[in-house]
Every structure is written in C-alpha cells, then in structure tokens.
PDB file of C-alpha atoms in Angstrom:
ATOM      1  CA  UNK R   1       0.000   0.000   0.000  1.00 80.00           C
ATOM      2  CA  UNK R   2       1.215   3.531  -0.535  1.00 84.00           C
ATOM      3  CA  UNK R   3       1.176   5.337   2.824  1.00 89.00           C
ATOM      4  CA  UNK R   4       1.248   8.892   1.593  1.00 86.00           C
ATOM      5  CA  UNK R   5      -1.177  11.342   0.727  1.00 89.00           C
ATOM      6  CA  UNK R   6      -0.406  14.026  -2.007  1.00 89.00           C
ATOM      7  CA  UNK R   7       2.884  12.953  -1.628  1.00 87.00           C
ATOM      8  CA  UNK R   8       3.326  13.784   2.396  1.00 90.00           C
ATOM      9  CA  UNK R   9       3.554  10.400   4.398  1.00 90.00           C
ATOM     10  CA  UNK R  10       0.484   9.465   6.265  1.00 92.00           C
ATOM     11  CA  UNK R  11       3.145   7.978   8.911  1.00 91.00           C
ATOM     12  CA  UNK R  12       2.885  11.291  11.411  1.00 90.00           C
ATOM     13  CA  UNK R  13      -0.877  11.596  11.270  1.00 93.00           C
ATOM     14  CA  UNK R  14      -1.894   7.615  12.272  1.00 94.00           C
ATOM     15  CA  UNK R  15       1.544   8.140  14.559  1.00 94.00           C
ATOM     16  CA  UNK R  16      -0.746  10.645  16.477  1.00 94.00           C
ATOM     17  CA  UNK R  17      -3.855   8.925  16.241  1.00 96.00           C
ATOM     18  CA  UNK R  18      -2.016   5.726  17.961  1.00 97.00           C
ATOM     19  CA  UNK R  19      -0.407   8.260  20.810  1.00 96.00           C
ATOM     20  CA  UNK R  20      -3.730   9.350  21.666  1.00 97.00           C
ATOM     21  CA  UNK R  21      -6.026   5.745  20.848  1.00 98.00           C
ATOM     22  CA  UNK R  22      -3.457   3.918  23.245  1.00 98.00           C
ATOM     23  CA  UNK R  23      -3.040   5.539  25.949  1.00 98.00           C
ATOM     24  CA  UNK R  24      -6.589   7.468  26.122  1.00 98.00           C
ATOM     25  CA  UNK R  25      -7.377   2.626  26.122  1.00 98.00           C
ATOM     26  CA  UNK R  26      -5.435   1.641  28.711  1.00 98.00           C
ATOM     27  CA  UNK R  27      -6.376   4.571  31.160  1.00 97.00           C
ATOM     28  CA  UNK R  28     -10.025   3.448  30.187  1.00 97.00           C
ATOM     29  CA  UNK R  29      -8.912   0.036  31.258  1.00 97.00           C
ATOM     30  CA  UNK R  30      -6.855   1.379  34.306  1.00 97.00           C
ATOM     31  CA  UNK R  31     -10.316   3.218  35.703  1.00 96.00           C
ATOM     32  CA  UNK R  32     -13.136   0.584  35.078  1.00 95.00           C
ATOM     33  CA  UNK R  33     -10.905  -2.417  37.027  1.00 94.00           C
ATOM     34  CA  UNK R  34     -10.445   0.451  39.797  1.00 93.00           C
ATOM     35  CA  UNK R  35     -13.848   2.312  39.771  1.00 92.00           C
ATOM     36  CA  UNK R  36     -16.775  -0.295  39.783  1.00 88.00           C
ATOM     37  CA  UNK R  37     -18.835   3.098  38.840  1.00 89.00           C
ATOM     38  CA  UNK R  38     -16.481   3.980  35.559  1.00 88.00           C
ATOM     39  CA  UNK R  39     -18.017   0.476  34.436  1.00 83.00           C
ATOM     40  CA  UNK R  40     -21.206   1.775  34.588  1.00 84.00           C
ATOM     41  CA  UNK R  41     -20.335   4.802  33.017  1.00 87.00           C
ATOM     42  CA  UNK R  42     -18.035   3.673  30.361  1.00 89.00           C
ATOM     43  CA  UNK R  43     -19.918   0.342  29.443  1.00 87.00           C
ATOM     44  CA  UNK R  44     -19.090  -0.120  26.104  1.00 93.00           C
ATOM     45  CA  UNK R  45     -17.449   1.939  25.208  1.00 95.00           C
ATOM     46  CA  UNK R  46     -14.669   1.188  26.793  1.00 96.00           C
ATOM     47  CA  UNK R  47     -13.777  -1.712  24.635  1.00 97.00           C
ATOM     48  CA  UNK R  48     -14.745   0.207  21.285  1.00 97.00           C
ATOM     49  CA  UNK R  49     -11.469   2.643  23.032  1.00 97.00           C
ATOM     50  CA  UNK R  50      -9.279  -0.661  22.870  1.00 98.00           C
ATOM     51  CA  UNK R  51     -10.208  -1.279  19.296  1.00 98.00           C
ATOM     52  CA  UNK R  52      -9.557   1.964  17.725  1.00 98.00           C
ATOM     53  CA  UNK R  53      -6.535   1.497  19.689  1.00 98.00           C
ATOM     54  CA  UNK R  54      -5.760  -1.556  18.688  1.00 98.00           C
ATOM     55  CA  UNK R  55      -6.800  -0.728  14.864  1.00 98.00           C
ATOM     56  CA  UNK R  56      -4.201   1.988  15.167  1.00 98.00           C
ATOM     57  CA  UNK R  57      -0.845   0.453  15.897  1.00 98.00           C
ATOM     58  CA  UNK R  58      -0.738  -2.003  12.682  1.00 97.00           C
ATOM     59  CA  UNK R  59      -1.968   1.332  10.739  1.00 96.00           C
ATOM     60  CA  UNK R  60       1.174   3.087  12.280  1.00 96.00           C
ATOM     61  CA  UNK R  61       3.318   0.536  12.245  1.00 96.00           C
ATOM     62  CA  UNK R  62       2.605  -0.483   8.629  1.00 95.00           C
ATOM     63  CA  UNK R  63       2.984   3.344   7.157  1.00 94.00           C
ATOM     64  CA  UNK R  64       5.803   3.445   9.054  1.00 92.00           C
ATOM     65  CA  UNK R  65       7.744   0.514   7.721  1.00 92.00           C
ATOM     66  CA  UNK R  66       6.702   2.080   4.222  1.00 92.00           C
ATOM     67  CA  UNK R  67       8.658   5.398   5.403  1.00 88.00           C
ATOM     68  CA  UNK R  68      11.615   3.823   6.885  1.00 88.00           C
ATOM     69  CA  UNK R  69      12.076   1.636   3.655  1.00 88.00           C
ATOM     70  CA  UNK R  70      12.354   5.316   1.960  1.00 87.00           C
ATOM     71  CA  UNK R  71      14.873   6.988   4.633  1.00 85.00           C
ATOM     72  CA  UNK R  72      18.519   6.643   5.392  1.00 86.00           C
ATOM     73  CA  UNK R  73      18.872   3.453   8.607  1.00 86.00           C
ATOM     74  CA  UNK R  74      20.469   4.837  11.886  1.00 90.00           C
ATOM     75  CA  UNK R  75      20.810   3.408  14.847  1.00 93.00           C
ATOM     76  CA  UNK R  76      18.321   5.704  16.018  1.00 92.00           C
ATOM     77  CA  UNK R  77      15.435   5.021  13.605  1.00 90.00           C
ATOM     78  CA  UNK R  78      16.182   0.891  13.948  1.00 92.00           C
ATOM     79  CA  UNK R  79      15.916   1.303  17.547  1.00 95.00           C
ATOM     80  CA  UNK R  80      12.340   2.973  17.406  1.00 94.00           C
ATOM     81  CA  UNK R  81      10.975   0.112  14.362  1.00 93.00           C
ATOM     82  CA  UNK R  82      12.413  -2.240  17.021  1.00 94.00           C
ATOM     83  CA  UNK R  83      10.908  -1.253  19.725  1.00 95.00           C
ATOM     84  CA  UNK R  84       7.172  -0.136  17.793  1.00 95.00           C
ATOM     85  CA  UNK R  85       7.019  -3.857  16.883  1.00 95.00           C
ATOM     86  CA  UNK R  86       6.088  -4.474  20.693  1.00 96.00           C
ATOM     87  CA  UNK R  87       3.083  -2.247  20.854  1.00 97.00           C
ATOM     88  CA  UNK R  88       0.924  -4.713  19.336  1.00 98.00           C
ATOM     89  CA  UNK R  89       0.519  -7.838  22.074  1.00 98.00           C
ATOM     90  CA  UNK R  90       0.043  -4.995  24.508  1.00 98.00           C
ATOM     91  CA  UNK R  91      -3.227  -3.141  22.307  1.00 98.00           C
ATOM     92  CA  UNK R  92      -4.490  -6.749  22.064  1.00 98.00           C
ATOM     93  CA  UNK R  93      -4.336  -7.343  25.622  1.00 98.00           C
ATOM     94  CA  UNK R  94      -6.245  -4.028  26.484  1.00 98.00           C
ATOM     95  CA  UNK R  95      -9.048  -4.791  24.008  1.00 98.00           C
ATOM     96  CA  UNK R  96      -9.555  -8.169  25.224  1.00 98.00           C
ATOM     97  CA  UNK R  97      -9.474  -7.656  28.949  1.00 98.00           C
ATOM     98  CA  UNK R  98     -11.675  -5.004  28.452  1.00 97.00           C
ATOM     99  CA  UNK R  99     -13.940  -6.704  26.170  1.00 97.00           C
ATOM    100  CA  UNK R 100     -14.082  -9.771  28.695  1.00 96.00           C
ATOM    101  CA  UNK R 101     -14.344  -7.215  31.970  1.00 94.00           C
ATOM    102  CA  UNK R 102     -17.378  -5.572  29.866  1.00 94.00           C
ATOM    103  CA  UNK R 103     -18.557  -8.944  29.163  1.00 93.00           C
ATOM    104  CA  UNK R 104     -18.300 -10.382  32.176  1.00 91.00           C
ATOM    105  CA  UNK R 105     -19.897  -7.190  34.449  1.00 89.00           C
ATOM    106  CA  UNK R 106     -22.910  -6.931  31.763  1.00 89.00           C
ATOM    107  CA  UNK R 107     -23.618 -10.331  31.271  1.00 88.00           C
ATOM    108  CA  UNK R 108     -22.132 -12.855  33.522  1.00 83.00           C
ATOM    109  CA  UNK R 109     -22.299 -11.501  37.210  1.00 77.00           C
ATOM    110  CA  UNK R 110     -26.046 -11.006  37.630  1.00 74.00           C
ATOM    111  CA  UNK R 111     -26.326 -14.749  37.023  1.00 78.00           C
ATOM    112  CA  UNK R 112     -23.329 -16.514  37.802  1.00 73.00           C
ATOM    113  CA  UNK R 113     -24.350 -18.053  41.506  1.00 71.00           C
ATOM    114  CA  UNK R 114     -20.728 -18.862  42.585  1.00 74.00           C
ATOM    115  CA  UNK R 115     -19.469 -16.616  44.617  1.00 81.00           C
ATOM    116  CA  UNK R 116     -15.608 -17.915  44.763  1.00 85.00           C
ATOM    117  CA  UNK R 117     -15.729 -17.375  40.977  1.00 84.00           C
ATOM    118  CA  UNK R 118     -17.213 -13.779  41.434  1.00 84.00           C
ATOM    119  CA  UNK R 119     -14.638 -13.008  43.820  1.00 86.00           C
ATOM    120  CA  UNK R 120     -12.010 -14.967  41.700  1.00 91.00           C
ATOM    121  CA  UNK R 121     -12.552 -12.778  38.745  1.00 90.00           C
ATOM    122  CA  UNK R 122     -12.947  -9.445  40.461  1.00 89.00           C
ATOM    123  CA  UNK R 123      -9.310  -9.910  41.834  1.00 93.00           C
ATOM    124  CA  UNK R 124      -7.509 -11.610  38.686  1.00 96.00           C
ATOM    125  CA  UNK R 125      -9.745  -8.841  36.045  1.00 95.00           C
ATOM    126  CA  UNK R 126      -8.462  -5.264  37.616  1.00 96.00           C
ATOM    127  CA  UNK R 127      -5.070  -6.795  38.222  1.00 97.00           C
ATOM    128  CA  UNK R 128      -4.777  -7.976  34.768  1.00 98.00           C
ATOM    129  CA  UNK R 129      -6.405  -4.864  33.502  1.00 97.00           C
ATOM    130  CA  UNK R 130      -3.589  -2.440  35.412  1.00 98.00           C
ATOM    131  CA  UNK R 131      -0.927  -4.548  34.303  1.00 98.00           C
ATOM    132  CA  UNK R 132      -2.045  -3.919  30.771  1.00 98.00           C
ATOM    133  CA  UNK R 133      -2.899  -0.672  30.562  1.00 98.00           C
ATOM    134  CA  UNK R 134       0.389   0.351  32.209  1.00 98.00           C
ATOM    135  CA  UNK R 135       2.526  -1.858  30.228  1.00 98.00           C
ATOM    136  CA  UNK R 136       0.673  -0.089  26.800  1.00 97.00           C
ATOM    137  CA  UNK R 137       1.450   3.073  28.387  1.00 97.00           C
ATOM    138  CA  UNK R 138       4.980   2.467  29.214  1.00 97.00           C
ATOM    139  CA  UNK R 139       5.512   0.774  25.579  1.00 97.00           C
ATOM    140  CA  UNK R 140       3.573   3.836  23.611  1.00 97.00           C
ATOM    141  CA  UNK R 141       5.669   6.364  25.818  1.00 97.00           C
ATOM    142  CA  UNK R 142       8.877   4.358  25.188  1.00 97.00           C
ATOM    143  CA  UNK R 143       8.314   3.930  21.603  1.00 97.00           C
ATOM    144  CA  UNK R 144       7.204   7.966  20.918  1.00 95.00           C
ATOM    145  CA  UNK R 145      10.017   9.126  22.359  1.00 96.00           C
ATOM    146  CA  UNK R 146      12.410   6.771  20.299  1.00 95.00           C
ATOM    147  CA  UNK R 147      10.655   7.808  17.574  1.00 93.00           C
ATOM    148  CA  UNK R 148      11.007  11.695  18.348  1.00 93.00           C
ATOM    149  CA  UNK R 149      14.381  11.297  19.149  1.00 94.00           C
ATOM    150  CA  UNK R 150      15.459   9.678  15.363  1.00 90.00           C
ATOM    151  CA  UNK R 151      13.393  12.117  13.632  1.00 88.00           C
ATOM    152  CA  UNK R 152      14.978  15.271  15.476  1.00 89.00           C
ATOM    153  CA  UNK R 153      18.335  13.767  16.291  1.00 87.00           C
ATOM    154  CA  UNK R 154      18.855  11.372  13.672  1.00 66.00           C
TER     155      UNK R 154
END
C-alpha cells in the first residue's frame, strides 16, 4: 500500500492517532478495574477505546515501515521500528481484557451463583487490567520518544 497522501507520508498523522487511541485505552482500562462506577459509566465503550486502539498500531506501524524503507537506517530510527514492533501484544491485551471485563460485568455476574468465581474474577480482572494498561502506556511512551528522538536527532 502507498502510505502517503499528495505525496506527504500518512506515517505522522496515524503516529498521532495511535499516541492518543493507546493511551486514552489503557487509562479506560486502568479506571473501570479500579472504579466499579467507571463500568457503569463507560460500558461499552470502553472496549470500542481498545479497538480503535488496537486498529491503530498495525496502521502506524505499517505506514511506518513504508517510510523507513524510503529513509537513510540509523541506529536511532532501527531502535524505534524495534521497539514499535512491541506495541501490538500490549493493544491486544487491552481490548480483550476489556472486552471480557465488559462482558463479564454486563452479562455474567447477575447470574453466575458462585461466589468464589465472582470473587475470583474481580481480583484476577483489575489486576490484569492495570498490568495492561500500564505496560501499553509504558511501551507507547517508550516507543514515541524513540521515535522523536530519530526524527529530530537522527
């Protein structure tokens, strides 16, 4: 696919879409595992977050493999394609842990009758819900700032 527009790459603009999808997802995943009233509140739409996120990073990642193949390689600009290829497990475990926590709070835990699984999954969710928004926010930050850094020092 040709990733540019008019002949400007289209790299920068799904670049900021991805900055803003991911971490805008995993703070959405960070508040409904520790606000029981953010669930509520967000409902869906927390897990339609986690896919535009997740839609995002192969967008970015793919226009940007188009503009590195049409660059000069540094160190710099490996180390950021290195590290961007490691954004992707982490969007897919936000959208599915939020998708199941939706799923799970809308569906399952006005009928499920066991209470050891109730309290089972309200411990293992959140946890597993902070550990990957934080991780996505670490990795985005991480990979934004490698990315900066080859553009305006490279």
């Amino acid at each position: 696919m040709d990733w540019q527009y008019d002949g400007i790459p289209l790299h920068p603009l799904l670049v900021h879409l991805t900055t803003v999808s991911v971490p805008v997802a995993a703070l959405s995943a960070i508040v409904v595992a520790a606000w029981p009233a953010a669930r509520r509140w967000l409902a869906v739409g927390a897990p339609v977050i986690g896919l535009v996120a997740l839609v995002s990073v192969p967008l970015a990642t793919s226009s940007g493999e188009w503009l590195e193949h049409r660059e000069r390689e540094t160190a710099l600009l490996e180390r950021h394609t290195h590290l961007a290829d490691g954004l992707l497990p982490w969007s897919i475990a936000v959208f599915v842990l939020l998708t199941l926590w939706w799923g799970w709070n809308r569906f399952a835990v006005p009928r499920v009758t066991s209470s050891g699984l109730v309290r089972a999954v309200a411990v293992v969710g959140p946890v597993l819900l902070v550990t990957a928004g934080i991780g996505s926010l670490i990795e985005v930050v991480v990979i934004g700032h490698a990315g900066a850094v080859s553009v305006w020092k490279g």
